[in-house]
Coordinates of C-alpha atoms in Angstrom, one line a residue:
M1 CA -154.5 31.4 66.6
N2 CA -154.0 28.0 68.2
A3 CA -150.7 27.2 69.9
M4 CA -149.7 23.5 70.7
D5 CA -146.5 22.1 72.1
F6 CA -145.2 18.7 71.1
L7 CA -142.7 16.1 72.3
I8 CA -141.3 14.3 69.2
K9 CA -139.7 11.0 69.9
N10 CA -137.6 10.1 66.9
R11 CA -136.7 6.7 65.6
E12 CA -133.7 6.5 67.8
G13 CA -135.9 7.2 70.8
R14 CA -134.5 10.7 71.4
K15 CA -136.8 13.5 72.4
L16 CA -137.3 16.9 70.7
I17 CA -139.6 19.7 71.7
A18 CA -141.4 21.5 69.0
W19 CA -144.1 24.2 68.7
Q20 CA -147.0 24.6 66.3
D21 CA -148.8 28.0 65.9
S22 CA -151.8 27.5 63.5
L23 CA -154.5 29.6 62.1
P24 CA -158.2 28.7 61.8
E25 CA -158.0 29.2 58.0
P26 CA -154.4 29.6 56.7
T27 CA -154.1 31.3 53.3
N28 CA -150.5 30.3 52.6
P29 CA -148.4 27.1 52.9
P30 CA -146.8 26.2 56.2
V31 CA -143.3 27.3 57.3
L32 CA -140.9 25.4 59.4
I33 CA -138.3 27.6 61.1
C34 CA -134.8 26.2 61.5
G35 CA -133.0 28.3 64.1
G36 CA -129.4 29.3 64.2
F37 CA -126.5 28.1 66.4
S38 CA -126.9 28.6 70.1
R39 CA -130.4 30.0 69.7
R40 CA -133.7 28.6 71.2
M41 CA -136.9 28.5 69.3
S42 CA -138.4 30.9 71.9
T43 CA -136.1 33.6 70.4
L44 CA -137.8 33.2 67.0
S45 CA -141.0 35.1 68.0
A46 CA -140.7 37.9 65.6
L47 CA -140.2 35.6 62.6
A48 CA -143.2 33.5 63.6
C49 CA -145.3 36.6 64.1
Y50 CA -144.5 37.9 60.6
L51 CA -145.4 34.5 59.0
L52 CA -148.7 34.2 61.0
K53 CA -149.6 37.7 60.0
N54 CA -149.3 36.6 56.4
G55 CA -151.5 33.5 56.7
A56 CA -149.1 30.7 57.3
N57 CA -149.0 28.0 60.0
V58 CA -145.7 28.2 61.7
Y59 CA -143.6 25.4 63.2
R60 CA -140.5 25.7 65.4
F61 CA -138.2 23.3 67.3
D62 CA -135.1 23.1 69.5
Y63 CA -132.2 21.0 68.1
L64 CA -130.9 17.9 69.8
D65 CA -127.5 18.4 71.6
H66 CA -128.1 22.1 71.7
V67 CA -129.6 24.8 73.9
G68 CA -133.3 24.7 74.5
L69 CA -135.9 22.2 75.5
S70 CA -134.8 19.1 73.4
E71 CA -132.7 16.2 74.6
G72 CA -128.9 16.7 75.0
E73 CA -126.4 19.4 75.8
I74 CA -124.7 21.9 73.5
L75 CA -121.3 20.5 74.7
D76 CA -122.0 17.5 72.3
F77 CA -123.2 19.7 69.4
T78 CA -122.4 18.7 65.8
I79 CA -123.9 19.7 62.5
A80 CA -125.1 16.1 62.2
S81 CA -127.2 16.6 65.3
M82 CA -128.8 19.6 63.7
E83 CA -129.7 17.7 60.5
K84 CA -130.9 14.7 62.5
S85 CA -133.2 17.0 64.5
L86 CA -134.6 18.6 61.3
E87 CA -135.0 15.1 59.7
S88 CA -137.1 14.0 62.7
V89 CA -139.3 17.1 62.8
L90 CA -140.2 17.2 59.1
P91 CA -142.6 14.1 59.4
W92 CA -144.3 15.8 62.3
V93 CA -145.1 18.9 60.2
S94 CA -146.2 16.7 57.3
A95 CA -148.5 14.7 59.5
L96 CA -150.2 17.8 60.7
E97 CA -150.4 19.5 57.3
G98 CA -151.3 16.6 55.2
E99 CA -150.5 16.9 51.5
T100 CA -149.3 20.5 51.7
K101 CA -145.7 21.0 51.0
I102 CA -143.5 22.8 53.5
N103 CA -141.4 26.0 53.2
L104 CA -138.2 26.0 55.3
L105 CA -136.9 29.2 56.8
A106 CA -133.3 28.7 58.1
I107 CA -131.3 31.1 60.1
S108 CA -127.5 31.3 60.1
L109 CA -125.9 27.9 60.6
G110 CA -129.4 26.3 60.4
A111 CA -129.1 26.8 56.6
V112 CA -126.5 24.0 56.4
P113 CA -128.8 21.1 57.5
A114 CA -131.8 22.8 55.8
V115 CA -130.0 22.7 52.4
F116 CA -129.1 19.0 52.9
Q117 CA -132.6 18.1 53.9
A118 CA -134.1 20.1 51.0
V119 CA -132.2 17.9 48.6
K120 CA -133.5 14.7 50.3
N121 CA -137.1 15.5 51.2
P122 CA -139.7 15.8 48.5
N123 CA -142.2 17.5 50.8
I124 CA -140.1 20.7 50.9
A125 CA -141.4 23.4 48.5
A126 CA -138.8 26.2 49.0
L127 CA -135.9 27.2 51.2
G128 CA -135.4 30.7 52.5
C129 CA -132.3 31.6 54.5
L130 CA -131.7 34.6 56.7
V131 CA -127.9 35.2 56.7
G132 CA -127.6 31.5 55.8
V133 CA -124.2 30.0 56.3
V134 CA -122.8 28.3 53.2
H135 CA -119.3 27.6 54.4
A136 CA -119.5 26.4 58.0
R137 CA -115.7 26.0 58.4
S138 CA -115.0 29.6 57.5
T139 CA -117.8 30.8 59.7
F140 CA -116.6 28.8 62.7
E141 CA -113.1 30.2 62.1
R142 CA -114.5 33.8 62.2
V143 CA -116.5 33.0 65.3
F144 CA -113.7 31.3 67.3
G145 CA -110.7 33.1 65.9
T146 CA -109.0 30.0 64.7
D147 CA -109.7 27.1 62.3
Y148 CA -110.0 24.2 64.8
Y149 CA -110.5 21.8 61.9
S150 CA -106.9 22.3 60.9
W151 CA -105.5 21.4 64.3
E152 CA -104.1 18.0 65.1
F153 CA -106.8 16.1 67.0
D154 CA -104.6 15.5 70.1
R155 CA -103.9 19.3 70.4
L156 CA -107.6 20.3 70.5
P157 CA -108.8 21.9 73.7
D158 CA -111.3 20.0 75.9
T159 CA -113.8 22.8 75.3
I160 CA -114.3 26.0 73.4
V161 CA -116.7 28.7 74.5
F162 CA -119.3 30.7 72.5
E163 CA -121.5 33.2 74.3
G164 CA -121.0 31.3 77.6
H165 CA -121.8 27.9 76.1
K166 CA -119.1 25.2 76.2
L167 CA -118.6 22.9 73.2
N168 CA -116.4 19.9 72.6
P169 CA -114.5 20.6 69.4
R170 CA -113.6 17.0 69.0
G171 CA -117.1 16.0 67.8
L172 CA -117.1 18.6 65.1
W173 CA -113.5 17.7 64.1
Q174 CA -114.4 14.0 63.9
E175 CA -117.6 14.4 61.9
N176 CA -115.8 16.6 59.4
L177 CA -113.0 14.1 59.0
K178 CA -115.6 11.5 58.0
T179 CA -118.1 13.6 56.0
G180 CA -116.5 16.9 55.1
V181 CA -119.9 18.5 56.2
A182 CA -118.2 21.8 57.3
D183 CA -116.2 22.3 54.1
F184 CA -117.3 24.3 51.1
P185 CA -117.4 21.4 48.6
A186 CA -120.2 19.7 50.7
M187 CA -122.4 22.8 50.4
K188 CA -121.7 23.3 46.8
D189 CA -122.5 19.7 46.0
A190 CA -125.8 19.9 47.9
L191 CA -126.8 23.1 46.1
S192 CA -126.0 21.6 42.8
K193 CA -128.6 18.9 43.6
L194 CA -131.2 21.2 45.0
S195 CA -134.3 21.4 42.8
V196 CA -136.4 23.8 44.8
P197 CA -136.2 27.6 44.9
V198 CA -133.7 28.9 47.4
M199 CA -133.1 32.5 48.6
N200 CA -130.4 33.8 50.9
L201 CA -130.5 37.3 52.5
V202 CA -127.0 38.6 53.4
A203 CA -126.6 41.6 55.6
S204 CA -123.9 44.2 54.7
E205 CA -122.4 44.4 58.2
D206 CA -122.3 40.6 58.8
Q207 CA -119.0 39.5 60.3
W208 CA -119.6 35.8 60.1
L209 CA -120.8 35.4 56.5
T210 CA -119.7 37.1 53.3
L211 CA -121.6 38.0 50.2
E212 CA -118.7 36.6 48.2
E213 CA -119.1 33.1 49.8
V214 CA -122.8 33.1 49.0
N215 CA -122.3 34.2 45.4
E216 CA -119.7 31.4 45.0
A217 CA -121.9 28.8 46.5
F218 CA -125.0 29.8 44.5
S219 CA -123.0 29.9 41.3
V220 CA -122.7 26.1 41.0
P221 CA -124.9 24.6 38.2
G222 CA -128.1 23.0 39.3
G223 CA -131.9 23.1 39.3
G224 CA -134.3 25.4 41.2
G225 CA -134.4 29.1 41.2
R226 CA -131.8 30.9 43.3
E227 CA -131.9 34.4 44.6
I228 CA -129.4 36.4 46.8
V229 CA -130.7 39.6 48.5
D230 CA -128.0 42.0 49.7
L231 CA -129.5 43.8 52.7
P232 CA -128.1 47.4 52.9
Y233 CA -127.7 47.3 56.7
G234 CA -127.8 44.9 59.6
G235 CA -125.4 42.4 61.0
H236 CA -125.5 38.6 61.5
E237 CA -127.9 39.0 64.4
L238 CA -130.8 40.6 62.4
A239 CA -133.1 40.4 65.4
R240 CA -131.1 43.1 67.1
N241 CA -132.0 45.5 64.4
P242 CA -135.8 45.7 64.0
L243 CA -135.7 47.7 60.8
A244 CA -133.2 45.2 59.2
L245 CA -135.4 42.3 60.4
R246 CA -138.5 43.9 59.0
L247 CA -136.9 44.4 55.6
A248 CA -135.5 40.8 55.6
M249 CA -138.9 39.3 56.4
K250 CA -140.7 41.3 53.8
H251 CA -138.3 39.9 51.2
M252 CA -138.6 36.4 52.6
I253 CA -142.4 36.4 52.8
A254 CA -142.7 38.0 49.3
G255 CA -140.5 35.2 47.9
F256 CA -142.4 32.4 49.7
F257 CA -146.0 33.6 49.0
Y258 CA -146.3 36.6 46.7
D259 CA -144.0 36.1 43.7
G260 CA -141.5 38.6 45.1
D261 CA -144.1 41.4 45.5
I262 CA -143.1 43.1 48.7
S263 CA -146.1 45.4 48.6
R264 CA -148.4 42.4 49.4
V265 CA -146.6 41.6 52.7
S266 CA -148.5 42.4 55.9
D267 CA -146.4 43.7 58.7
P268 CA -147.2 43.0 62.3
S269 CA -147.0 46.0 64.6
F270 CA -144.1 46.2 67.1
E271 CA -146.7 45.8 69.8
E272 CA -147.9 42.5 68.3
I273 CA -144.4 41.2 68.2
A274 CA -143.7 42.3 71.8
D275 CA -146.9 40.5 72.9
F276 CA -145.9 37.4 71.0
R277 CA -142.4 37.4 72.6
V278 CA -144.0 37.6 76.1
A279 CA -146.3 34.7 75.3
D280 CA -143.3 32.6 74.0
R281 CA -141.3 33.3 77.2
N282 CA -144.3 32.0 79.2
R283 CA -144.7 29.1 76.8
S284 CA -141.1 27.9 77.3
R285 CA -141.9 27.2 80.9
G286 CA -144.9 25.0 80.1
K287 CA -145.0 21.2 80.7
E288 CA -148.1 20.1 78.8
L289 CA -147.1 18.3 75.6
H290 CA -148.7 16.3 72.8
L291 CA -146.6 13.2 71.9
F292 CA -145.6 12.4 68.3
D293 CA -143.7 9.1 68.3
L294 CA -141.7 8.2 65.2
S295 CA -140.1 5.3 67.1
R296 CA -143.4 3.4 67.2
N297 CA -145.9 4.2 64.6
E298 CA -146.7 7.6 63.1
K299 CA -150.4 6.7 62.8
E300 CA -150.6 6.2 66.6
S301 CA -148.5 9.2 67.4
F302 CA -151.0 11.7 68.8
A303 CA -151.6 10.2 72.2
F304 CA -151.6 12.9 74.9
G305 CA -148.7 13.0 77.3
K306 CA -146.8 15.1 79.8
S307 CA -143.1 15.9 80.1

């Protein structure tokens, strides 16, 4: 396996950090992982390990205005910054993979920008979601204990806190006023336009997402196959339950590569996953990067640089 780290400079000149893990001879199409809210790409080791074990090149990135290595702070987080990040990373994957179409694997809130981009980008072959959020407003209300979108703007607190991270709720409030991106109709509209297969795995003990919401979202008319998998155990943080994560990844990989046949999925050992996690922790401290510059010219983008 070959691991390479990239600095992606998007068309606005903002900088994202992304990782490529590639195989000498991949046997399945590439997968771009879209992480969840307040999660770094370095926490996605187990998912990457499963995909590599099944013959796919794997790509990961940290969102702008988020935690992790990319530009900006989570204080300024918006759903738009997640989608802009994904929109900037997709050409990088396409440049490295050539004509091969890309599968998206989205976790939690990462499903929202992933659905929007899957509607817009013809290079996306399929979308798989692990506990994929379909109604951001309801999920935020469960997370924070109140629906900040319903507050008057002048009464919003300066910051709200999630797992020790401070966010400015005004940015989220203002973007939703303009676009409705966090409201259910926006997701339903996007799913109605989606023409690629989409799967969402919902855990039975999830406190931030309900099966009823996913069923309602997926019931809208539209093209592309749709599948909902009801996992019999596990919460929203699947990575905290290795057995739930293993079952989820078997379903996901079977859907991506093996026509739903779980028996064809190869499982990495727990030792392989542990070693991969250690390597990722060390990797997150690295400074050597390859530059991919969308702000200049994609054909000249692979000059070597340092950050």
